[in-house]
């Protein structure tokens, strides 16, 4: 696995819009501008493309070809230490057809960070190019006036400080950031969190090479020409694979179907554990509940399965180093994760 250089004072990062932009006005634009200031205050220069401020057309910041070229240029730019996606979205998959992954494989790695739709790039960097990436907050999230500990941990990691992450005590159910005058608010943490072990394990301590992302996207990547997962898990079979998932648009039965698809595509061979983040949709359907749907097609693998972790669309969230060795522990409803870059 090829890792990346960490940030130093006066380094530059590139901000791109491979899915949706933050727009020319409104909440996301304000938060993006403040995120630039927040990084600048911490000694990091920000190179942001004009494409990030485009008004989205049909959920796209630009054409698929343009977005692919923007990503390649940023990845090959030697004056930039890393890349953070300005935001998520819906149609990043389209740009993959135009990315020259052979060129990306040969280039020196730099960190790419993003979540949700950015699974498209981050997951393929790890599984197709053998380059570690970071599944974590998109750039506009860093626009809040006072960074939450999750963002501080993320930034400190980008600067080379290795700090274990513990599960957070509260989560955000309702945000006020879309309301005028409140765009730069932090997280509205009102509800207690409680990760749950679905399997029979009373405690968990497991290490393995971690990989995953947004389940909505992983299901679409499965079986395409970009799917190199079987080779990846064979390459790292001695480490074993820890999978992490989270979901956005999927109802619980579609989450169940996606997991079934990945399992039957052979993705879960050599799996050692499954770490599942809080979904945006956990509502019961028919006589099925969220816990059952997440366990249904994983229980026969006889490895730990944990749900409601700090991963995904419901803040606050951990950063995950796709492709690294993850050390995960769970004891008395408290989860802990750290990474080894080897």
Coordinates of C-alpha atoms in Angstrom, one line a residue:
X1 CA 0.0 0.0 0.0
X2 CA 1.4 3.4 -1.0
X3 CA 0.8 6.2 1.5
X4 CA 1.0 9.9 1.3
X5 CA 3.0 12.8 2.7
X6 CA 1.6 14.7 5.6
X7 CA 1.0 18.5 5.6
X8 CA 3.6 20.9 6.8
X9 CA 3.3 24.7 7.4
X10 CA 2.9 26.6 4.2
X11 CA 1.9 23.5 2.2
X12 CA -0.9 23.7 -0.3
X13 CA -4.0 21.5 -0.8
X14 CA -6.3 21.4 -3.8
X15 CA -10.1 21.6 -3.5
X16 CA -12.0 20.0 -6.4
X17 CA -15.6 19.3 -7.3
X18 CA -15.8 15.8 -8.8
X19 CA -19.5 15.4 -8.0
X20 CA -21.5 18.5 -7.0
X21 CA -20.1 22.0 -6.4
X22 CA -20.7 24.3 -3.4
X23 CA -22.5 26.7 -5.8
X24 CA -22.0 30.4 -6.5
X25 CA -24.1 31.5 -3.4
X26 CA -25.9 30.2 -0.4
X27 CA -24.9 28.1 2.7
X28 CA -22.4 25.8 1.0
X29 CA -20.6 28.7 -0.6
X30 CA -20.3 30.6 2.7
X31 CA -19.1 27.5 4.5
X32 CA -16.5 26.8 1.7
X33 CA -15.2 30.3 2.0
X34 CA -14.9 30.0 5.7
X35 CA -13.2 26.6 5.4
X36 CA -10.5 28.3 3.3
X37 CA -10.0 30.9 6.0
X38 CA -9.8 28.1 8.7
X39 CA -7.1 26.2 6.8
X40 CA -5.2 29.5 6.1
X41 CA -5.2 30.3 9.8
X42 CA -3.6 27.0 10.4
X43 CA -0.8 27.7 7.9
X44 CA -2.2 25.7 5.0
X45 CA -2.7 27.3 1.6
X46 CA -5.8 26.4 -0.4
X47 CA -6.0 26.1 -4.1
X48 CA -9.6 26.0 -5.2
X49 CA -10.8 25.5 -8.7
X50 CA -13.4 27.7 -10.3
X51 CA -15.4 24.6 -10.9
X52 CA -16.1 24.4 -7.1
X53 CA -18.2 27.6 -7.4
X54 CA -20.2 26.7 -10.4
X55 CA -24.0 26.5 -10.1
X56 CA -24.8 22.8 -10.3
X57 CA -26.6 21.7 -13.5
X58 CA -28.7 18.5 -13.0
X59 CA -26.7 17.6 -9.8
X60 CA -23.3 18.0 -11.5
X61 CA -20.6 20.6 -11.1
X62 CA -19.6 20.1 -14.7
X63 CA -19.3 17.5 -17.4
X64 CA -18.0 14.1 -16.5
X65 CA -15.0 14.6 -18.7
X66 CA -14.2 18.0 -17.2
X67 CA -14.5 16.6 -13.6
X68 CA -12.1 13.7 -14.5
X69 CA -9.6 16.1 -15.9
X70 CA -9.8 18.3 -12.9
X71 CA -9.1 15.3 -10.6
X72 CA -6.2 14.2 -12.7
X73 CA -4.6 17.7 -12.8
X74 CA -5.0 18.0 -9.0
X75 CA -3.5 14.6 -8.4
X76 CA -0.5 15.2 -10.7
X77 CA 0.1 18.8 -9.4
X78 CA 3.4 18.6 -7.6
X79 CA 2.8 22.0 -5.9
X80 CA -0.2 20.5 -3.9
X81 CA 0.3 18.0 -1.0
X82 CA -3.3 16.6 -1.1
X83 CA -6.8 16.9 -2.3
X84 CA -10.1 17.4 -0.5
X85 CA -13.4 17.2 -2.4
X86 CA -15.6 20.3 -1.9
X87 CA -18.7 18.1 -1.3
X88 CA -20.6 15.0 -2.1
X89 CA -23.4 14.5 -4.5
X90 CA -25.0 11.9 -6.8
X91 CA -23.2 11.5 -10.2
X92 CA -19.5 11.1 -9.5
X93 CA -19.6 7.6 -11.0
X94 CA -19.8 9.1 -14.5
X95 CA -16.4 10.7 -14.4
X96 CA -14.6 7.4 -13.7
X97 CA -14.9 6.5 -17.4
X98 CA -12.6 9.4 -18.3
X99 CA -10.0 9.0 -15.5
X100 CA -6.6 7.6 -16.7
X101 CA -6.1 5.2 -13.8
X102 CA -2.8 3.9 -15.3
X103 CA -1.4 7.4 -15.0
X104 CA -2.7 7.8 -11.5
X105 CA -1.1 4.4 -10.5
X106 CA 2.3 5.6 -11.7
X107 CA 2.1 9.0 -10.0
X108 CA 3.4 9.7 -6.5
X109 CA 0.5 9.3 -4.1
X110 CA -1.1 12.2 -2.3
X111 CA -4.0 12.1 0.1
X112 CA -7.5 12.3 -1.4
X113 CA -10.2 13.0 1.2
X114 CA -14.0 13.0 0.8
X115 CA -17.0 11.0 1.8
X116 CA -20.4 9.9 0.3
X117 CA -20.2 10.1 -3.5
X118 CA -16.5 10.5 -3.2
X119 CA -16.4 6.8 -2.5
X120 CA -16.0 6.6 -6.3
X121 CA -12.5 8.0 -6.1
X122 CA -11.3 7.0 -2.7
X123 CA -12.3 3.4 -2.9
X124 CA -10.7 2.9 -6.4
X125 CA -7.5 4.7 -5.3
X126 CA -7.1 2.0 -2.7
X127 CA -8.4 -1.1 -4.5
X128 CA -7.4 -0.3 -8.1
X129 CA -4.3 1.8 -7.6
X130 CA -3.0 0.5 -4.3
X131 CA -2.9 4.0 -2.9
X132 CA -4.3 4.9 0.5
X133 CA -7.1 7.5 0.7
X134 CA -9.1 9.1 3.4
X135 CA -12.9 8.6 4.0
X136 CA -13.8 11.7 6.0
X137 CA -15.5 15.1 5.9
X138 CA -15.8 17.0 2.7
X139 CA -14.3 20.5 2.6
X140 CA -17.4 22.6 3.3
X141 CA -17.8 20.8 6.7
X142 CA -14.6 22.6 7.8
X143 CA -16.4 25.9 7.3
X144 CA -17.9 26.0 10.8
X145 CA -16.6 28.7 13.1
X146 CA -15.3 26.4 15.8
X147 CA -14.2 23.0 14.7
X148 CA -15.6 20.0 16.5
X149 CA -13.1 17.5 17.9
X150 CA -13.8 15.2 14.9
X151 CA -12.5 17.8 12.5
X152 CA -9.6 18.7 14.7
X153 CA -8.6 15.0 14.9
X154 CA -8.9 14.8 11.1
X155 CA -6.8 17.9 10.5
X156 CA -4.2 16.7 13.0
X157 CA -3.9 13.4 11.2
X158 CA -3.4 15.2 7.9
X159 CA -0.5 17.0 9.7
X160 CA 1.0 13.6 10.8
X161 CA -0.3 13.3 14.3
X162 CA -1.6 9.8 15.0
X163 CA -4.4 9.9 17.6
X164 CA -6.8 7.0 18.4
X165 CA -10.4 8.0 17.9
X166 CA -13.1 7.1 20.4
X167 CA -16.8 6.9 19.7
X168 CA -18.5 10.3 20.3
X169 CA -21.2 10.6 23.0
X170 CA -23.7 12.6 21.1
X171 CA -24.8 13.0 17.4
X172 CA -26.6 15.5 15.3
X173 CA -30.3 14.8 14.4
X174 CA -31.3 18.2 13.2
X175 CA -29.0 20.9 11.7
X176 CA -29.8 24.6 11.6
X177 CA -27.0 25.4 9.1
X178 CA -29.3 25.9 6.2
X179 CA -31.1 28.8 7.9
X180 CA -29.9 32.3 7.1
X181 CA -27.5 33.7 9.6
X182 CA -26.6 30.2 11.0
X183 CA -24.6 28.9 8.1
X184 CA -21.4 28.7 10.1
X185 CA -22.8 26.9 13.2
X186 CA -21.1 23.8 14.4
X187 CA -22.9 20.4 14.9
X188 CA -26.1 20.4 16.9
X189 CA -25.4 17.5 19.1
X190 CA -28.6 16.5 20.9
X191 CA -29.0 12.8 20.9
X192 CA -26.9 10.1 22.6
X193 CA -25.0 7.6 20.5
X194 CA -24.6 4.0 21.2
X195 CA -22.8 1.7 18.9
X196 CA -24.1 -1.9 19.0
X197 CA -22.5 -5.3 18.4
X198 CA -24.9 -7.4 16.4
X199 CA -23.0 -10.6 16.7
X200 CA -22.6 -12.7 19.9
X201 CA -19.3 -11.0 20.8
X202 CA -19.4 -9.2 24.2
X203 CA -16.2 -7.4 23.4
X204 CA -14.2 -6.9 20.2
X205 CA -10.5 -6.5 19.4
X206 CA -9.6 -6.9 15.8
X207 CA -6.9 -5.7 13.3
X208 CA -7.0 -5.9 9.5
X209 CA -6.7 -3.9 6.4
X210 CA -9.7 -1.6 6.2
X211 CA -11.6 -0.8 3.1
X212 CA -15.1 0.5 2.3
X213 CA -17.2 3.6 1.9
X214 CA -20.7 4.5 1.0
X215 CA -22.8 1.4 0.4
X216 CA -25.0 3.2 -2.3
X217 CA -21.8 3.6 -4.4
X218 CA -20.0 0.4 -3.6
X219 CA -23.0 -1.6 -4.9
X220 CA -22.8 0.3 -8.2
X221 CA -19.1 -0.3 -8.6
X222 CA -19.5 -4.0 -8.0
X223 CA -19.1 -6.0 -11.2
X224 CA -18.0 -3.1 -13.4
X225 CA -14.6 -2.8 -15.1
X226 CA -13.4 -0.8 -12.1
X227 CA -14.0 -3.6 -9.7
X228 CA -10.6 -5.0 -8.6
X229 CA -11.8 -6.1 -5.1
X230 CA -11.1 -9.8 -5.6
X231 CA -7.5 -9.1 -6.5
X232 CA -7.2 -6.6 -3.6
X233 CA -8.4 -9.0 -0.9
X234 CA -6.2 -11.7 -2.3
X235 CA -3.2 -9.4 -2.2
X236 CA -3.9 -8.6 1.5
X237 CA -5.3 -12.0 2.6
X238 CA -2.7 -12.4 5.3
X239 CA -3.8 -9.1 6.9
X240 CA -7.5 -9.9 6.6
X241 CA -10.1 -7.3 5.6
X242 CA -12.1 -5.0 7.8
X243 CA -15.0 -3.6 5.9
X244 CA -16.7 -0.3 6.7
X245 CA -20.1 0.8 5.3
X246 CA -22.5 3.7 5.6
X247 CA -25.5 4.6 3.6
X248 CA -27.4 7.7 2.4
X249 CA -30.3 7.1 0.1
X250 CA -30.9 3.4 0.7
X251 CA -33.9 2.2 2.8
X252 CA -33.1 -0.8 5.0
X253 CA -34.2 -3.4 2.5
X254 CA -32.0 -1.9 -0.2
X255 CA -29.1 -1.9 2.3
X256 CA -29.8 -5.6 2.8
X257 CA -29.9 -6.2 -1.0
X258 CA -26.6 -4.4 -1.5
X259 CA -24.8 -6.4 1.2
X260 CA -26.2 -9.6 -0.4
X261 CA -24.8 -8.4 -3.8
X262 CA -21.3 -7.7 -2.4
X263 CA -21.3 -11.0 -0.5
X264 CA -22.3 -13.0 -3.6
X265 CA -19.8 -11.1 -5.7
X266 CA -17.0 -12.6 -3.5
X267 CA -16.1 -9.3 -1.9
X268 CA -16.2 -10.6 1.7
X269 CA -13.7 -13.4 1.4
X270 CA -11.0 -13.0 4.0
X271 CA -13.3 -10.6 6.0
X272 CA -12.4 -10.1 9.7
X273 CA -15.1 -7.6 10.8
X274 CA -17.8 -5.2 9.5
X275 CA -18.0 -1.7 10.9
X276 CA -21.3 0.0 9.9
X277 CA -22.0 3.7 10.4
X278 CA -25.3 5.3 11.2
X279 CA -27.5 5.3 8.2
X280 CA -29.7 8.3 7.1
X281 CA -32.6 5.9 6.8
X282 CA -33.1 3.3 9.5
X283 CA -36.9 3.1 9.4
X284 CA -38.5 -0.3 9.7
X285 CA -40.1 -1.7 6.5
X286 CA -42.7 -4.5 6.5
X287 CA -41.6 -6.7 9.4
X288 CA -37.9 -6.0 8.9
X289 CA -35.8 -3.8 11.2
X290 CA -32.4 -2.1 10.7
X291 CA -30.5 -4.5 12.9
X292 CA -31.8 -7.6 11.1
X293 CA -31.1 -6.2 7.7
X294 CA -27.5 -5.4 8.5
X295 CA -26.9 -8.9 9.9
X296 CA -28.9 -11.0 7.6
X297 CA -26.2 -11.8 5.0
X298 CA -23.2 -11.3 7.3
X299 CA -24.0 -13.6 10.2
X300 CA -22.8 -16.8 8.5
X301 CA -19.3 -15.3 8.0
X302 CA -18.8 -15.7 11.8
X303 CA -17.0 -12.4 12.2
X304 CA -17.9 -9.3 14.4
X305 CA -20.5 -6.9 13.0
X306 CA -21.0 -3.5 14.7
X307 CA -23.6 -0.9 13.7
X308 CA -24.2 2.8 14.6
X309 CA -20.6 3.8 14.5
X310 CA -19.3 7.3 13.9
X311 CA -19.0 6.8 10.1
X312 CA -21.1 8.4 7.4
X313 CA -23.7 11.2 7.0
X314 CA -24.8 11.7 10.6
X315 CA -22.3 13.9 12.4
X316 CA -19.9 13.7 14.1
X317 CA -17.8 11.1 12.3
X318 CA -14.4 9.5 12.3
X319 CA -11.8 9.7 9.6
X320 CA -11.0 6.3 8.0
X321 CA -7.7 5.6 6.2
X322 CA -8.8 3.4 3.3
X323 CA -6.1 0.8 2.7
X324 CA -4.4 1.1 6.1
X325 CA -4.2 -1.4 8.9
X326 CA -7.0 -0.6 11.3
X327 CA -7.0 -1.6 15.0
X328 CA -10.6 -1.6 16.2
X329 CA -11.8 -2.2 19.8
X330 CA -15.2 -2.2 21.4
X331 CA -15.9 -2.6 25.0
X332 CA -18.9 -1.5 27.1
X333 CA -20.5 0.5 24.3
X334 CA -17.3 2.5 23.6
X335 CA -15.6 2.0 20.3
X336 CA -12.0 2.9 19.4
X337 CA -10.1 2.9 16.2
X338 CA -6.6 3.7 15.1
X339 CA -4.5 3.1 12.0
X340 CA -1.1 1.8 11.1
X341 CA 0.3 3.0 7.8
X342 CA 2.1 -0.1 6.6

